[in-house]
mmCIF file of C-alpha atoms in Angstrom:
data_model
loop_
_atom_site.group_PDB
_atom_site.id
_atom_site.type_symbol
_atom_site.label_atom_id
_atom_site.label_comp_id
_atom_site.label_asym_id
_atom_site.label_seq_id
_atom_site.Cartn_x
_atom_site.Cartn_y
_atom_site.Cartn_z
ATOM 1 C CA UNK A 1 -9.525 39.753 -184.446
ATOM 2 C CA UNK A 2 -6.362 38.116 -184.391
ATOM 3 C CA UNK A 3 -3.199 38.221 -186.869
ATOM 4 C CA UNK A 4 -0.246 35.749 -186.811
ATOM 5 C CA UNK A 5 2.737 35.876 -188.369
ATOM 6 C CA UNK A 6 5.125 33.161 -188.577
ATOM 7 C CA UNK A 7 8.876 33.437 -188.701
ATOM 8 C CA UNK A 8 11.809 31.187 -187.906
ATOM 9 C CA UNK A 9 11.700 28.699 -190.891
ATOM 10 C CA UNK A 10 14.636 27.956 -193.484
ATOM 11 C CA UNK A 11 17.200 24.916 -195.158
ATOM 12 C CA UNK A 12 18.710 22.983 -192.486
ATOM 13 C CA UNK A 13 20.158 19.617 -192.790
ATOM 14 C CA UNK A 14 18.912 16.302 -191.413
ATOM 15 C CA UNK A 15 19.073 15.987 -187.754
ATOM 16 C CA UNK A 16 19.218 19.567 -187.295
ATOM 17 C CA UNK A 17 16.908 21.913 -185.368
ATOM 18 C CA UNK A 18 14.987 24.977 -185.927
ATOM 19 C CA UNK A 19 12.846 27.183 -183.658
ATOM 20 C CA UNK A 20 9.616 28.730 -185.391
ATOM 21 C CA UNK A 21 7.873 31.529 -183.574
ATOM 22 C CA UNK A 22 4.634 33.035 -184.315
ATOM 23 C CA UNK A 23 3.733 36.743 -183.131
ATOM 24 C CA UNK A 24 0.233 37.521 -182.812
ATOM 25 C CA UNK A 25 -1.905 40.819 -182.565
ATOM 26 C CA UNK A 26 -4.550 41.895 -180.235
ATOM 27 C CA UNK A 27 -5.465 42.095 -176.509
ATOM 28 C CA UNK A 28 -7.149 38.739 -176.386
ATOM 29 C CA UNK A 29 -3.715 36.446 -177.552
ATOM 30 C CA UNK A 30 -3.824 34.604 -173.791
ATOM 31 C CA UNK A 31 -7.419 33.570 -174.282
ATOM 32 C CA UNK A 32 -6.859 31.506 -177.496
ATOM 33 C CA UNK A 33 -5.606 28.013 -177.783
ATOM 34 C CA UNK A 34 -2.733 28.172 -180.064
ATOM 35 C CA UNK A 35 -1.744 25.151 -182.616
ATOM 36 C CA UNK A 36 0.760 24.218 -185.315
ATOM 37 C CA UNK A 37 0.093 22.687 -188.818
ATOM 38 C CA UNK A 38 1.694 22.042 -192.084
ATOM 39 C CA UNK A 39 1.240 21.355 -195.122
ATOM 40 C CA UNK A 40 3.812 19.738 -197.676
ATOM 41 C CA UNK A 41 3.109 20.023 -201.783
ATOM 42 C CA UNK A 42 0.136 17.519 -202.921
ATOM 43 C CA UNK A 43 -0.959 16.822 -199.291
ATOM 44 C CA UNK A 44 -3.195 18.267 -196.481
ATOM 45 C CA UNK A 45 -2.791 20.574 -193.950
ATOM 46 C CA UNK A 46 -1.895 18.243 -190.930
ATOM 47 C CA UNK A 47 -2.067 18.838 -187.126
ATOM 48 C CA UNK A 48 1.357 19.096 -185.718
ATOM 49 C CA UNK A 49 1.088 20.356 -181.905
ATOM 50 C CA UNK A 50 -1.213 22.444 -179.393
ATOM 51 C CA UNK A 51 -1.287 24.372 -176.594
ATOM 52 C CA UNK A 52 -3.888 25.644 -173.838
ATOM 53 C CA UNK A 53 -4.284 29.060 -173.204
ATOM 54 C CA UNK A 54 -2.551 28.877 -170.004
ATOM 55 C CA UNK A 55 0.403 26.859 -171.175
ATOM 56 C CA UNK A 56 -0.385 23.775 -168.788
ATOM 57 C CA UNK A 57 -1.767 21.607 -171.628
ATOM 58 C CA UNK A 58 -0.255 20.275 -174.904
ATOM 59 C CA UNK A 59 -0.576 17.738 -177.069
ATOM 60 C CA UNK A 60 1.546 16.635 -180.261
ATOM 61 C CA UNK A 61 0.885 14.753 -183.395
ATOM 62 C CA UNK A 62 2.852 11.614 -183.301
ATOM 63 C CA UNK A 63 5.079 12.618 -186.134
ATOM 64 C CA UNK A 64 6.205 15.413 -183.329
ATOM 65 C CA UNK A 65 6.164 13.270 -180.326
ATOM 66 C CA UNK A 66 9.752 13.334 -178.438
ATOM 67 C CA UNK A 67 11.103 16.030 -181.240
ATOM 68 C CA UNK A 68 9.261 19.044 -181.393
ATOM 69 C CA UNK A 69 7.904 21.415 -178.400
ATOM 70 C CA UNK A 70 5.304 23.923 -178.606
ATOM 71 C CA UNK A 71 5.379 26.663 -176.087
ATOM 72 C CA UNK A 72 3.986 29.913 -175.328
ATOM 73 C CA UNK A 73 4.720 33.443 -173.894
ATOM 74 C CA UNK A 74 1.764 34.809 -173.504
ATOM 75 C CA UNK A 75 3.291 38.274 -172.313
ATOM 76 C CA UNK A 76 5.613 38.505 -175.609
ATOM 77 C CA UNK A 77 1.914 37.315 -177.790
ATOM 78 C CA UNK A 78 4.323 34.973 -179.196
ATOM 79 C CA UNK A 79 3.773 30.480 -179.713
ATOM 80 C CA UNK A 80 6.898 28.889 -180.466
ATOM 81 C CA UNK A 81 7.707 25.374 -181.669
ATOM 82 C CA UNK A 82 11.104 23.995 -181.314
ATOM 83 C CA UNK A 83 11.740 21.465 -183.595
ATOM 84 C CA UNK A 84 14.816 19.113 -182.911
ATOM 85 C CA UNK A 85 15.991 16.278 -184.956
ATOM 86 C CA UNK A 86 14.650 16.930 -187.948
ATOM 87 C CA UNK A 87 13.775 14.769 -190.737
ATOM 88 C CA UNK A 88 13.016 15.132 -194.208
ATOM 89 C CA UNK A 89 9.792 14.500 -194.405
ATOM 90 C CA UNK A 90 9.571 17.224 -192.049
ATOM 91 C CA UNK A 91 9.797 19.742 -195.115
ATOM 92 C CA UNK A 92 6.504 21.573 -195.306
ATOM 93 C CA UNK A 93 4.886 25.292 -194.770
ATOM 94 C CA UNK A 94 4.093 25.636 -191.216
ATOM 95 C CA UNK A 95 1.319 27.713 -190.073
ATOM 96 C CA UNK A 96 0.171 29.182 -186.994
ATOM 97 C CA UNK A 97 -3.339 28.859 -185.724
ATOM 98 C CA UNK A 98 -5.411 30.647 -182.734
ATOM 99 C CA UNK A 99 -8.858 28.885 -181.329
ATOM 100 C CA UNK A 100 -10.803 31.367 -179.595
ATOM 101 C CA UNK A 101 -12.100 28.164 -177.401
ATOM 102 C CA UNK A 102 -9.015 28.527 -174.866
ATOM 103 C CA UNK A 103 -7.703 24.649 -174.953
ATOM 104 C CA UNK A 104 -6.167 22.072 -177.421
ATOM 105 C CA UNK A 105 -7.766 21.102 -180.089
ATOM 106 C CA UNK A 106 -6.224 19.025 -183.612
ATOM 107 C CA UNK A 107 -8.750 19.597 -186.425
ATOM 108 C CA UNK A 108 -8.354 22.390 -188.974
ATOM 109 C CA UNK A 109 -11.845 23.918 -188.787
ATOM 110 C CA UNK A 110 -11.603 23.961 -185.146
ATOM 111 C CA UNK A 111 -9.070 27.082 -185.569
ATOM 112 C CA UNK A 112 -10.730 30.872 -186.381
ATOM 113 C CA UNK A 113 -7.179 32.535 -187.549
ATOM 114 C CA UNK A 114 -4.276 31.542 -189.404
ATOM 115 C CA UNK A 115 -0.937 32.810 -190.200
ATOM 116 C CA UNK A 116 0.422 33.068 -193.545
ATOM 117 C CA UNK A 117 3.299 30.201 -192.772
ATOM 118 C CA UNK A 118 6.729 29.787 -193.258
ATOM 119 C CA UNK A 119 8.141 27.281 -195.403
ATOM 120 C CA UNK A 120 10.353 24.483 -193.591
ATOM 121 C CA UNK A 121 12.716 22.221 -195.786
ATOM 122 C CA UNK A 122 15.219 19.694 -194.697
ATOM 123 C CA UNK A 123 18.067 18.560 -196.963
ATOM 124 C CA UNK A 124 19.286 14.631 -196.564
#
């Protein structure tokens, strides 16, 4: 079993940047792949980045591409995603995810535990 727990999110302006970070529980954390979603009112939860279990792989939506960076400390149990230059059609709930397969992967049911998310919203 895994738990996540998202934290980081807020109001920031256009252009700005926030960093989102999401703590997980239990011995196995290193062994998961670890992605990012959200989800904005009246639409779909949508892949936003990924990461390996080792850190050495990642791969981004191309909303995210050149903007946001997923990262991982796998001795702190902790993903992160840096989000820079932010737009407002950035504004959504972001969620944490954990695969137990250990790589990158962009689909929804492809994940086996999710965070509670934190809600992102960016004034123009």
């Amino acid at each position: 079993q895994v738990q996540l727990v998202e934290s980081g999110g807020g109001l920031v302006q256009a252009g700005g940047s926030l960093r989102l970070s999401c703590a997980a529980s239990g011995r196995t954390f290193s062994s998961y792949g670890m992605g990012w979603f959200r989800q904005a009112p009246g639409k779909e939860r949508e892949f936003v980045a990924a990461i390996s279990w080792s850190g050495r792989s990642t791969y981004y939506a191309d909303s995210a591409k050149g903007r946001f960076t997923i990262s991982r400390d796998n001795a702190k149990n902790t993903v992160y995603l840096q989000m820079n230059s932010l737009k407002p059609e950035d504004t959504a709930v972001y969620y944490c995810a954990a695969a137990a397969k250990s790589y990158v992967y962009t689909q929804v049911y492809e994940y086996d535990y999710w965070g509670q998310g934190t809600q992102v919203t960016v004034s123009s």
